[in-house]
Coordinates of N, CA and C and ligand atoms in Angstrom, one line a residue:
M1 N 0.8 -1.2 0.0 CA 0.0 0.0 0.0 C 0.9 1.2 0.0
Y2 N 0.3 2.4 -0.4 CA 1.1 3.6 -0.4 C 0.2 4.7 0.2
A3 N 0.9 5.7 0.6 CA 0.1 6.9 1.1 C 1.0 8.1 1.1
F4 N 0.4 9.2 0.9 CA 1.1 10.5 1.0 C 0.2 11.4 1.9
A5 N 0.6 12.5 2.1 CA -0.2 13.5 2.9 C -1.6 13.6 2.2
G6 N -2.6 13.3 2.9 CA -4.0 13.5 2.4 C -4.5 12.2 1.6
H7 N -3.6 11.2 1.5 CA -4.0 10.0 0.8 C -4.4 8.9 1.8
K8 N -5.4 8.1 1.4 CA -5.7 7.0 2.2 C -5.0 5.8 1.6
P9 N -4.4 4.9 2.4 CA -3.8 3.8 1.8 C -4.8 2.9 1.1
T10 N -4.5 2.3 0.0 CA -5.4 1.4 -0.7 C -4.7 0.0 -0.7
P11 N -5.5 -1.0 -0.5 CA -5.0 -2.4 -0.5 C -4.4 -2.9 -1.8
S12 N -4.8 -2.2 -2.9 CA -4.4 -2.7 -4.2 C -3.1 -2.1 -4.7
S13 N -2.6 -1.1 -3.9 CA -1.4 -0.4 -4.4 C -0.1 -1.2 -4.0
T14 N 0.9 -0.7 -4.6 CA 2.2 -1.5 -4.5 C 3.1 -1.0 -3.4
V15 N 3.0 0.2 -3.1 CA 4.1 0.8 -2.3 C 3.6 1.1 -0.9
Q16 N 4.5 1.2 0.0 CA 4.1 1.5 1.4 C 4.5 2.9 1.8
P17 N 3.8 3.5 2.7 CA 4.1 4.9 3.1 C 5.5 4.9 3.8
S18 N 6.3 5.7 3.4 CA 7.7 5.8 4.0 C 8.3 7.1 3.6
G19 N 7.7 8.2 4.1 CA 8.3 9.5 3.9 C 8.4 9.9 2.4
G20 N 7.5 9.4 1.6 CA 7.5 9.8 0.2 C 8.3 9.0 -0.7
T21 N 8.7 7.8 -0.3 CA 9.5 6.9 -1.1 C 8.6 5.7 -1.5
L22 N 8.9 5.2 -2.7 CA 8.2 3.9 -3.1 C 8.9 2.8 -2.5
R23 N 8.1 1.9 -1.8 CA 8.7 0.7 -1.2 C 8.0 -0.5 -1.8
F24 N 8.8 -1.5 -1.9 CA 8.3 -2.8 -2.5 C 8.9 -4.0 -1.8
Q25 N 8.4 -5.1 -2.1 CA 8.9 -6.3 -1.5 C 9.8 -7.1 -2.5
R26 N 10.9 -7.7 -2.0 CA 11.7 -8.6 -2.8 C 11.9 -9.9 -2.1
C27 N 11.7 -11.0 -2.9 CA 11.9 -12.3 -2.3 C 13.4 -12.6 -2.0
C28 N 13.7 -13.0 -0.8 CA 15.1 -13.3 -0.4 C 15.6 -14.6 -1.1
W29 N 14.7 -15.4 -1.6 CA 15.1 -16.7 -2.2 C 15.3 -16.6 -3.7
C30 N 14.3 -16.0 -4.4 CA 14.4 -16.0 -5.9 C 14.7 -14.6 -6.4
T31 N 14.7 -13.6 -5.5 CA 15.0 -12.2 -5.8 C 13.9 -11.5 -6.7
D32 N 12.8 -12.2 -7.0 CA 11.7 -11.5 -7.7 C 11.1 -10.4 -6.9
T33 N 10.7 -9.4 -7.5 CA 10.0 -8.3 -6.8 C 8.5 -8.5 -6.8
V34 N 7.9 -8.0 -5.8 CA 6.5 -8.3 -5.6 C 5.7 -7.0 -5.6
M35 N 4.7 -7.0 -6.5 CA 3.9 -5.8 -6.7 C 3.0 -5.4 -5.6
R36 N 2.3 -6.3 -5.1 CA 1.4 -6.1 -4.0 C 1.9 -6.7 -2.7
P37 N 1.7 -6.1 -1.6 CA 2.2 -6.7 -0.3 C 1.7 -8.1 -0.1
R38 N 2.6 -9.0 0.2 CA 2.2 -10.4 0.3 C 2.9 -11.0 1.5
L39 N 2.4 -12.2 1.9 CA 3.1 -12.9 2.9 C 4.0 -14.0 2.3
L40 N 3.7 -14.5 1.1 CA 4.5 -15.5 0.4 C 4.8 -15.0 -1.0
C41 N 6.0 -15.3 -1.5 CA 6.4 -15.0 -2.8 C 5.5 -15.7 -3.8
P42 N 4.9 -15.0 -4.8 CA 4.0 -15.7 -5.8 C 4.8 -16.5 -6.8
S43 N 6.1 -16.3 -6.9 CA 7.0 -17.0 -7.8 C 7.4 -18.3 -7.2
C44 N 8.0 -18.3 -6.0 CA 8.6 -19.5 -5.4 C 7.9 -20.0 -4.2
G45 N 7.0 -19.2 -3.6 CA 6.4 -19.6 -2.4 C 7.2 -19.3 -1.1
G46 N 8.3 -18.7 -1.3 CA 9.2 -18.3 -0.2 C 8.5 -17.4 0.8
A47 N 8.8 -17.5 2.1 CA 8.1 -16.7 3.1 C 9.0 -15.5 3.5
D48 N 10.2 -15.4 2.9 CA 11.1 -14.3 3.3 C 11.0 -13.2 2.3
L49 N 10.1 -12.3 2.5 CA 10.0 -11.1 1.6 C 10.4 -9.9 2.4
G50 N 11.5 -9.3 1.9 CA 12.0 -8.1 2.5 C 11.5 -6.8 1.8
W51 N 11.5 -5.7 2.6 CA 11.1 -4.4 2.0 C 12.3 -3.7 1.5
E52 N 12.2 -3.0 0.3 CA 13.3 -2.2 -0.2 C 12.6 -0.9 -0.7
S53 N 13.5 0.1 -0.8 CA 13.1 1.4 -1.4 C 13.4 1.4 -2.9
S54 N 12.5 1.9 -3.7 CA 12.7 2.0 -5.1 C 13.5 3.2 -5.4
T55 N 14.2 3.2 -6.5 CA 14.9 4.5 -7.0 C 13.9 5.5 -7.5
G56 N 12.7 5.0 -7.8 CA 11.6 5.8 -8.3 C 11.8 6.1 -9.8
V57 N 12.7 5.5 -10.4 CA 13.0 5.7 -11.9 C 12.4 4.5 -12.6
G58 N 11.7 4.8 -13.7 CA 11.2 3.8 -14.5 C 10.8 4.2 -15.9
R59 N 10.1 3.4 -16.6 CA 9.6 3.7 -18.0 C 8.2 3.4 -18.1
V60 N 7.5 4.2 -19.0 CA 6.1 4.0 -19.3 C 6.0 2.7 -20.0
H61 N 5.3 1.7 -19.4 CA 5.1 0.4 -20.1 C 3.8 0.4 -21.0
S62 N 2.8 1.1 -20.5 CA 1.5 1.1 -21.3 C 0.6 2.2 -20.7
W63 N -0.4 2.5 -21.5 CA -1.5 3.4 -21.1 C -2.7 2.7 -20.8
L64 N -3.5 3.2 -19.8 CA -4.8 2.7 -19.5 C -5.8 3.8 -19.6
K65 N -6.8 3.7 -20.4 CA -7.8 4.7 -20.6 C -9.1 4.1 -20.2
T66 N -9.7 4.6 -19.1 CA -10.9 4.1 -18.6 C -12.1 5.0 -18.9
P67 N -13.1 4.6 -19.7 CA -14.2 5.4 -19.9 C -15.0 5.6 -18.6
R68 N -15.5 6.9 -18.5 CA -16.4 7.2 -17.3 C -17.7 7.8 -17.9
R69 N -18.8 7.2 -17.6 CA -20.0 7.7 -18.1 C -20.3 9.2 -17.7
G70 N -20.4 10.1 -18.7 CA -20.7 11.5 -18.5 C -19.5 12.3 -18.1
H71 N -18.3 11.7 -18.1 CA -17.1 12.4 -17.8 C -16.0 12.1 -18.8
T72 N -15.0 12.9 -18.7 CA -13.8 12.6 -19.6 C -13.2 11.3 -19.1
P73 N -12.6 10.5 -20.0 CA -12.0 9.2 -19.6 C -10.9 9.5 -18.6
S74 N -10.7 8.5 -17.7 CA -9.6 8.6 -16.8 C -8.4 7.9 -17.5
V75 N -7.3 8.6 -17.4 CA -6.1 8.1 -18.1 C -5.0 7.8 -17.0
A76 N -4.5 6.7 -17.0 CA -3.4 6.3 -16.1 C -2.3 5.6 -17.0
V77 N -1.2 5.4 -16.4 CA -0.1 4.7 -17.1 C 0.3 3.5 -16.2
V78 N 0.9 2.5 -16.8 CA 1.6 1.5 -16.1 C 3.1 1.8 -16.2
V79 N 3.7 2.0 -15.1 CA 5.1 2.3 -15.1 C 5.9 1.0 -14.6
E80 N 6.9 0.7 -15.4 CA 7.8 -0.4 -15.0 C 9.1 0.2 -14.3
L81 N 9.2 0.0 -13.0 CA 10.3 0.5 -12.3 C 11.6 -0.2 -12.6
A82 N 12.7 0.5 -12.3 CA 14.0 -0.1 -12.6 C 14.2 -1.4 -11.8
E83 N 13.5 -1.6 -10.7 CA 13.7 -2.8 -9.9 C 12.9 -4.0 -10.5
G84 N 12.1 -3.7 -11.5 CA 11.4 -4.8 -12.2 C 9.9 -5.0 -11.9
F85 N 9.4 -4.2 -11.0 CA 7.9 -4.3 -10.8 C 7.2 -3.2 -11.5
R86 N 5.9 -3.4 -11.7 CA 5.1 -2.5 -12.5 C 4.0 -2.0 -11.5
L87 N 3.6 -0.8 -11.7 CA 2.5 -0.2 -11.0 C 1.7 0.8 -11.8
R88 N 0.4 0.9 -11.4 CA -0.5 1.9 -12.1 C -0.2 3.2 -11.5
A89 N -0.1 4.3 -12.3 CA 0.3 5.6 -11.8 C -0.3 6.7 -12.7
Q90 N -0.1 7.9 -12.3 CA -0.5 9.0 -13.1 C 0.8 9.8 -13.5
I91 N 0.7 10.4 -14.7 CA 1.8 11.3 -15.2 C 1.3 12.7 -15.1
V92 N 2.1 13.6 -14.5 CA 1.7 15.0 -14.4 C 2.7 15.8 -15.2
G93 N 2.2 17.0 -15.6 CA 3.1 17.9 -16.3 C 3.0 17.8 -17.8
V94 N 2.2 16.8 -18.3 CA 2.0 16.7 -19.7 C 0.6 16.3 -20.0
R95 N 0.1 16.5 -21.2 CA -1.3 16.0 -21.5 C -1.3 14.5 -21.6
P96 N -2.4 13.9 -21.2 CA -2.5 12.4 -21.4 C -2.3 12.1 -22.9
G97 N -1.5 11.1 -23.1 CA -1.2 10.7 -24.5 C 0.0 11.3 -25.1
D98 N 0.5 12.3 -24.5 CA 1.7 13.0 -25.0 C 3.0 12.3 -24.6
V99 N 2.9 11.3 -23.8 CA 4.1 10.6 -23.3 C 4.1 9.2 -24.0
P100 N 5.1 8.9 -24.8 CA 5.2 7.6 -25.5 C 5.5 6.5 -24.6
V101 N 5.1 5.3 -25.0 CA 5.5 4.1 -24.3 C 7.0 4.1 -24.3
G102 N 7.6 3.8 -23.2 CA 9.1 3.7 -23.2 C 9.7 5.0 -22.6
A103 N 8.9 6.1 -22.5 CA 9.5 7.3 -21.9 C 10.0 7.1 -20.5
R104 N 11.1 7.7 -20.2 CA 11.7 7.6 -18.9 C 10.9 8.5 -17.9
V105 N 10.5 8.0 -16.8 CA 9.8 8.8 -15.8 C 10.4 8.6 -14.4
R106 N 10.1 9.6 -13.6 CA 10.6 9.6 -12.2 C 9.4 9.8 -11.2
F107 N 9.4 9.1 -10.1 CA 8.4 9.3 -9.1 C 8.5 10.6 -8.5
D108 N 7.4 11.3 -8.3 CA 7.3 12.6 -7.7 C 6.6 12.5 -6.3
P109 N 7.4 12.4 -5.2 CA 6.8 12.2 -3.9 C 6.0 13.3 -3.4
F110 N 6.1 14.5 -4.0 CA 5.5 15.7 -3.4 C 4.2 16.0 -4.1
H111 N 3.8 15.3 -5.2 CA 2.6 15.6 -5.9 C 1.5 14.7 -5.5
V112 N 0.4 15.2 -5.2 CA -0.8 14.4 -4.7 C -1.8 14.5 -5.8
A113 N -2.2 13.3 -6.3 CA -3.2 13.2 -7.4 C -4.5 12.7 -6.8
G114 N -5.6 13.1 -7.5 CA -6.9 12.7 -6.9 C -7.3 11.3 -7.0
D115 N -6.6 10.5 -7.8 CA -7.0 9.1 -8.0 C -6.3 8.1 -7.0
H116 N -5.6 8.7 -6.1 CA -4.8 7.9 -5.1 C -3.8 7.0 -5.8
L117 N -3.2 7.5 -6.8 CA -2.2 6.7 -7.5 C -0.9 7.4 -7.3
P118 N 0.2 6.7 -7.3 CA 1.5 7.4 -7.3 C 1.7 8.3 -8.5
V119 N 2.4 9.4 -8.4 CA 2.5 10.3 -9.5 C 4.0 10.3 -10.0
F120 N 4.1 10.3 -11.3 CA 5.4 10.3 -11.9 C 5.5 11.5 -12.9
R121 N 6.7 12.0 -13.1 CA 7.0 13.1 -14.1 C 7.9 12.5 -15.1
V122 N 7.8 13.1 -16.4 CA 8.7 12.6 -17.4 C 10.0 13.2 -17.2
E123 N 11.1 12.4 -17.4 CA 12.5 12.8 -17.3 C 12.9 13.4 -18.6
P124 N 13.6 14.5 -18.6 CA 14.1 15.1 -19.9 C 15.0 14.1 -20.5
T125 N 14.9 14.1 -21.9 CA 15.8 13.2 -22.6 C 17.1 13.8 -22.7
P126 N 18.2 13.0 -22.3 CA 19.5 13.6 -22.4 C 19.9 13.8 -23.9
V127 N 20.6 14.9 -24.1 CA 21.0 15.3 -25.5 C 22.4 14.8 -25.6
S128 N 22.7 13.9 -26.6 CA 24.0 13.4 -26.8 C 24.8 14.4 -27.6
P129 N 26.1 14.5 -27.3 CA 26.9 15.4 -28.1 C 27.1 14.9 -29.5
P130 N 27.3 15.9 -30.4 CA 27.5 15.5 -31.8 C 28.8 14.7 -32.0
N131 N 28.7 13.7 -32.9 CA 29.9 12.9 -33.2 C 30.9 13.8 -34.1
R132 N 32.2 13.6 -33.9 CA 33.2 14.3 -34.7 C 34.0 13.4 -35.5
Ligands
ZN1 ZN1 10.6 -16.1 -4.5

């Protein structure tokens, strides 16, 4: 679960409240990362799941557009974090659909969104120097 100021933790979320960092579980036996808090590893059944802090850096894996009757559709993204787990999130600072799949994003612990999802911002693309 995750929470920020003003957020209620949700059982379906991936991360735990910890001063604005994303936390996830990793199996001590098979090293798989676990998206939702669990007692047993879904990959190997191991009971030794430790908590780790994510770097908060990831890439947009896909978009989720949910129609809402009488309202504009809700748009969320699935972000794949550098540690290997994926979570549903919101992107701020750009219009929905302006961020391509594969775009590099970073977790923004200070931004609170209305859908109780972790918020990410698009990382600027580094400019490579010209070849000589
Ligand atoms: Zn495991």
